[in-house]
Amino acid sequence: MPTLPWTTVNAPAPDAEAVVMASRLEVRSFADVPRFFLRSLAAWKQVRSAPGAYGASLVAQPLKRTFWTLSAWEDRQALYAYAKAEPHRSVMNGLRSTMSRSVFTFWQVPAAELPLDWADARHRLAEQERRDAERADGPATAV
């Protein structure tokens, strides 16, 4: 499983809060895996110099067609500015047709807790996916 380990981009103040984003991105087919992985490297390079980024990590599971991201930011504005900036914006727009399922979750932590733990991030993503599925199915009805 190729992993780009946690990389600290900017050291936050010890008393700062960090906005965290975790994602699980799944591509439709094995043929899409190399393209997704290569393009994601451009976004990885961008995050390493993004204003307001505290750190990030990427896990690729090519045999499962799945990619995981975990990043910490000064605030949501910094995260959204990164997402809207090039090359991230074009990379994600260009890959949209190859995507199967995606899950995103956000939370805050004291900056002193960085770097982040993948086990916690995966748990939060699983919970978010469950909530998303419940919302999509609508309220349960009694039979």
Short mmCIF file of N, CA and C in Angstrom, two decimals, residues 50-139:
data_model
loop_
_atom_site.label_atom_id
_atom_site.label_comp_id
_atom_site.label_asym_id
_atom_site.label_seq_id
_atom_site.Cartn_x
_atom_site.Cartn_y
_atom_site.Cartn_z
N ALA A 50 0.91 25.09 0.36
CA ALA A 50 -0.36 25.81 0.48
C ALA A 50 -0.39 26.67 1.75
N PRO A 51 -0.76 27.93 1.60
CA PRO A 51 -0.92 28.78 2.79
C PRO A 51 -1.98 28.19 3.71
N GLY A 52 -1.67 28.15 4.99
CA GLY A 52 -2.64 27.66 5.97
C GLY A 52 -2.64 26.16 6.17
N ALA A 53 -1.84 25.43 5.40
CA ALA A 53 -1.78 23.98 5.59
C ALA A 53 -0.83 23.67 6.73
N TYR A 54 -1.26 22.79 7.64
CA TYR A 54 -0.40 22.35 8.73
C TYR A 54 0.29 21.04 8.37
N GLY A 55 -0.41 20.16 7.66
CA GLY A 55 0.19 18.89 7.29
C GLY A 55 -0.79 18.02 6.55
N ALA A 56 -0.25 16.94 5.94
CA ALA A 56 -1.11 16.05 5.15
C ALA A 56 -0.44 14.69 4.97
N SER A 57 -1.29 13.71 4.65
CA SER A 57 -0.84 12.36 4.35
C SER A 57 -1.77 11.77 3.30
N LEU A 58 -1.26 10.82 2.55
CA LEU A 58 -2.04 10.15 1.51
C LEU A 58 -1.74 8.65 1.58
N VAL A 59 -2.79 7.85 1.51
CA VAL A 59 -2.65 6.40 1.43
C VAL A 59 -3.32 5.94 0.16
N ALA A 60 -2.62 5.17 -0.64
CA ALA A 60 -3.18 4.62 -1.88
C ALA A 60 -3.31 3.10 -1.73
N GLN A 61 -4.50 2.60 -2.04
CA GLN A 61 -4.75 1.17 -2.07
C GLN A 61 -5.18 0.82 -3.49
N PRO A 62 -4.22 0.73 -4.41
CA PRO A 62 -4.56 0.56 -5.82
C PRO A 62 -5.37 -0.70 -6.11
N LEU A 63 -5.12 -1.79 -5.39
CA LEU A 63 -5.87 -3.01 -5.66
C LEU A 63 -7.32 -2.92 -5.19
N LYS A 64 -7.61 -1.95 -4.34
CA LYS A 64 -8.98 -1.70 -3.90
C LYS A 64 -9.58 -0.48 -4.61
N ARG A 65 -8.79 0.14 -5.52
CA ARG A 65 -9.21 1.33 -6.26
C ARG A 65 -9.55 2.49 -5.32
N THR A 66 -8.86 2.55 -4.18
CA THR A 66 -9.22 3.50 -3.14
C THR A 66 -8.01 4.33 -2.72
N PHE A 67 -8.28 5.62 -2.47
CA PHE A 67 -7.26 6.57 -2.04
C PHE A 67 -7.80 7.32 -0.83
N TRP A 68 -6.95 7.51 0.14
CA TRP A 68 -7.33 8.16 1.39
C TRP A 68 -6.47 9.41 1.57
N THR A 69 -7.09 10.51 1.98
CA THR A 69 -6.33 11.71 2.30
C THR A 69 -6.65 12.15 3.71
N LEU A 70 -5.68 12.78 4.34
CA LEU A 70 -5.83 13.30 5.68
C LEU A 70 -5.00 14.58 5.74
N SER A 71 -5.65 15.68 6.11
CA SER A 71 -4.92 16.95 6.16
C SER A 71 -5.43 17.81 7.29
N ALA A 72 -4.58 18.72 7.75
CA ALA A 72 -4.93 19.66 8.81
C ALA A 72 -4.63 21.08 8.32
N TRP A 73 -5.52 21.99 8.68
CA TRP A 73 -5.49 23.36 8.15
C TRP A 73 -5.71 24.38 9.25
N GLU A 74 -5.22 25.58 8.98
CA GLU A 74 -5.40 26.71 9.89
C GLU A 74 -6.89 26.99 10.11
N ASP A 75 -7.67 26.93 9.03
CA ASP A 75 -9.11 27.16 9.09
C ASP A 75 -9.74 26.65 7.80
N ARG A 76 -11.07 26.65 7.76
CA ARG A 76 -11.76 26.16 6.56
C ARG A 76 -11.46 27.02 5.34
N GLN A 77 -11.26 28.31 5.54
CA GLN A 77 -10.95 29.19 4.41
C GLN A 77 -9.66 28.77 3.73
N ALA A 78 -8.65 28.39 4.51
CA ALA A 78 -7.39 27.92 3.91
C ALA A 78 -7.60 26.63 3.13
N LEU A 79 -8.39 25.71 3.69
CA LEU A 79 -8.69 24.46 3.00
C LEU A 79 -9.43 24.72 1.70
N TYR A 80 -10.46 25.56 1.74
CA TYR A 80 -11.24 25.84 0.54
C TYR A 80 -10.42 26.60 -0.50
N ALA A 81 -9.53 27.48 -0.05
CA ALA A 81 -8.66 28.20 -1.00
C ALA A 81 -7.76 27.20 -1.73
N TYR A 82 -7.23 26.22 -1.01
CA TYR A 82 -6.41 25.18 -1.62
C TYR A 82 -7.24 24.39 -2.64
N ALA A 83 -8.44 24.00 -2.26
CA ALA A 83 -9.28 23.18 -3.15
C ALA A 83 -9.65 23.93 -4.43
N LYS A 84 -9.80 25.24 -4.34
CA LYS A 84 -10.19 26.05 -5.51
C LYS A 84 -9.00 26.47 -6.37
N ALA A 85 -7.79 26.32 -5.84
CA ALA A 85 -6.59 26.76 -6.54
C ALA A 85 -6.09 25.68 -7.50
N GLU A 86 -5.29 26.11 -8.47
CA GLU A 86 -4.65 25.18 -9.39
C GLU A 86 -3.38 24.61 -8.75
N PRO A 87 -3.10 23.36 -8.98
CA PRO A 87 -3.72 22.44 -9.92
C PRO A 87 -4.88 21.63 -9.33
N HIS A 88 -5.12 21.73 -8.00
CA HIS A 88 -6.14 20.89 -7.36
C HIS A 88 -7.48 20.99 -8.07
N ARG A 89 -7.92 22.19 -8.37
CA ARG A 89 -9.24 22.37 -8.99
C ARG A 89 -9.34 21.61 -10.31
N SER A 90 -8.38 21.77 -11.19
CA SER A 90 -8.42 21.09 -12.49
C SER A 90 -8.25 19.59 -12.35
N VAL A 91 -7.39 19.17 -11.42
CA VAL A 91 -7.17 17.74 -11.20
C VAL A 91 -8.48 17.08 -10.79
N MET A 92 -9.15 17.66 -9.80
CA MET A 92 -10.39 17.05 -9.31
C MET A 92 -11.52 17.13 -10.35
N ASN A 93 -11.62 18.24 -11.05
CA ASN A 93 -12.63 18.34 -12.12
C ASN A 93 -12.35 17.32 -13.22
N GLY A 94 -11.10 17.14 -13.57
CA GLY A 94 -10.73 16.20 -14.63
C GLY A 94 -10.94 14.74 -14.23
N LEU A 95 -10.92 14.46 -12.94
CA LEU A 95 -11.08 13.08 -12.47
C LEU A 95 -12.53 12.74 -12.09
N ARG A 96 -13.39 13.72 -12.10
CA ARG A 96 -14.78 13.51 -11.66
C ARG A 96 -15.45 12.32 -12.34
N SER A 97 -15.23 12.16 -13.64
CA SER A 97 -15.89 11.07 -14.38
C SER A 97 -15.34 9.69 -14.01
N THR A 98 -14.18 9.65 -13.38
CA THR A 98 -13.59 8.36 -13.00
C THR A 98 -13.98 7.94 -11.58
N MET A 99 -14.66 8.83 -10.86
CA MET A 99 -14.94 8.57 -9.45
C MET A 99 -16.16 7.67 -9.27
N SER A 100 -16.06 6.79 -8.30
CA SER A 100 -17.18 5.94 -7.91
C SER A 100 -17.81 6.52 -6.66
N ARG A 101 -17.24 6.21 -5.51
CA ARG A 101 -17.77 6.72 -4.25
C ARG A 101 -16.71 7.58 -3.57
N SER A 102 -17.18 8.63 -2.91
CA SER A 102 -16.29 9.49 -2.14
C SER A 102 -16.96 9.81 -0.82
N VAL A 103 -16.16 9.89 0.22
CA VAL A 103 -16.63 10.28 1.53
C VAL A 103 -15.67 11.33 2.07
N PHE A 104 -16.23 12.38 2.66
CA PHE A 104 -15.45 13.45 3.26
C PHE A 104 -15.96 13.69 4.67
N THR A 105 -15.05 13.97 5.57
CA THR A 105 -15.47 14.36 6.92
C THR A 105 -14.50 15.42 7.45
N PHE A 106 -15.03 16.25 8.33
CA PHE A 106 -14.29 17.38 8.88
C PHE A 106 -14.45 17.40 10.40
N TRP A 107 -13.41 17.82 11.09
CA TRP A 107 -13.50 18.02 12.54
C TRP A 107 -12.37 18.94 12.97
N GLN A 108 -12.39 19.34 14.22
CA GLN A 108 -11.34 20.20 14.75
C GLN A 108 -10.58 19.48 15.85
N VAL A 109 -9.29 19.79 15.94
CA VAL A 109 -8.45 19.26 17.00
C VAL A 109 -7.50 20.35 17.48
N PRO A 110 -7.05 20.25 18.70
CA PRO A 110 -5.97 21.15 19.13
C PRO A 110 -4.72 20.85 18.28
N ALA A 111 -4.04 21.88 17.87
CA ALA A 111 -2.84 21.69 17.03
C ALA A 111 -1.79 20.84 17.72
N ALA A 112 -1.81 20.81 19.03
CA ALA A 112 -0.85 19.98 19.77
C ALA A 112 -1.05 18.49 19.50
N GLU A 113 -2.22 18.10 18.96
CA GLU A 113 -2.48 16.69 18.65
C GLU A 113 -1.95 16.27 17.27
N LEU A 114 -1.37 17.20 16.52
CA LEU A 114 -0.80 16.86 15.22
C LEU A 114 0.55 16.20 15.43
N PRO A 115 0.95 15.24 14.60
CA PRO A 115 0.27 14.73 13.43
C PRO A 115 -0.92 13.84 13.79
N LEU A 116 -1.79 13.68 12.85
CA LEU A 116 -3.05 12.97 13.06
C LEU A 116 -2.89 11.46 12.95
N ASP A 117 -3.84 10.77 13.54
CA ASP A 117 -3.84 9.32 13.58
C ASP A 117 -4.77 8.77 12.49
N TRP A 118 -4.25 7.89 11.64
CA TRP A 118 -5.06 7.31 10.56
C TRP A 118 -6.21 6.46 11.09
N ALA A 119 -6.01 5.78 12.20
CA ALA A 119 -7.08 4.92 12.74
C ALA A 119 -8.30 5.77 13.09
N ASP A 120 -8.08 6.90 13.73
CA ASP A 120 -9.18 7.80 14.08
C ASP A 120 -9.83 8.34 12.81
N ALA A 121 -9.04 8.73 11.84
CA ALA A 121 -9.59 9.26 10.59
C ALA A 121 -10.45 8.22 9.87
N ARG A 122 -9.99 6.99 9.80
CA ARG A 122 -10.77 5.94 9.14
C ARG A 122 -12.08 5.66 9.88
N HIS A 123 -12.02 5.70 11.19
CA HIS A 123 -13.24 5.52 11.99
C HIS A 123 -14.24 6.64 11.69
N ARG A 124 -13.76 7.87 11.67
CA ARG A 124 -14.63 9.01 11.39
C ARG A 124 -15.21 8.93 9.97
N LEU A 125 -14.41 8.49 9.02
CA LEU A 125 -14.91 8.33 7.65
C LEU A 125 -15.99 7.25 7.58
N ALA A 126 -15.80 6.16 8.29
CA ALA A 126 -16.81 5.10 8.30
C ALA A 126 -18.11 5.61 8.91
N GLU A 127 -18.02 6.38 9.97
CA GLU A 127 -19.21 6.97 10.59
C GLU A 127 -19.89 7.95 9.63
N GLN A 128 -19.10 8.76 8.94
CA GLN A 128 -19.67 9.71 7.99
C GLN A 128 -20.36 8.98 6.84
N GLU A 129 -19.75 7.91 6.35
CA GLU A 129 -20.35 7.13 5.27
C GLU A 129 -21.69 6.52 5.73
N ARG A 130 -21.73 6.06 6.97
CA ARG A 130 -22.98 5.52 7.51
C ARG A 130 -24.06 6.60 7.57
N ARG A 131 -23.70 7.79 8.07
CA ARG A 131 -24.66 8.90 8.13
C ARG A 131 -25.13 9.30 6.74
N ASP A 132 -24.19 9.35 5.79
CA ASP A 132 -24.55 9.70 4.41
C ASP A 132 -25.54 8.69 3.83
N ALA A 133 -25.30 7.40 4.09
CA ALA A 133 -26.18 6.35 3.59
C ALA A 133 -27.57 6.46 4.22
N GLU A 134 -27.64 6.75 5.51
CA GLU A 134 -28.93 6.92 6.18
C GLU A 134 -29.70 8.09 5.58
N ARG A 135 -29.00 9.17 5.30
CA ARG A 135 -29.65 10.35 4.69
C ARG A 135 -30.17 10.02 3.30
N ALA A 136 -29.39 9.27 2.54
CA ALA A 136 -29.78 8.92 1.18
C ALA A 136 -30.98 7.99 1.17
N ASP A 137 -31.05 7.09 2.15
CA ASP A 137 -32.17 6.13 2.23
C ASP A 137 -33.43 6.76 2.78
N GLY A 138 -33.31 7.88 3.46
CA GLY A 138 -34.47 8.52 4.06
C GLY A 138 -34.80 7.90 5.39
N PRO A 139 -35.82 8.41 6.04
CA PRO A 139 -36.17 7.88 7.36
C PRO A 139 -36.67 6.45 7.26
#
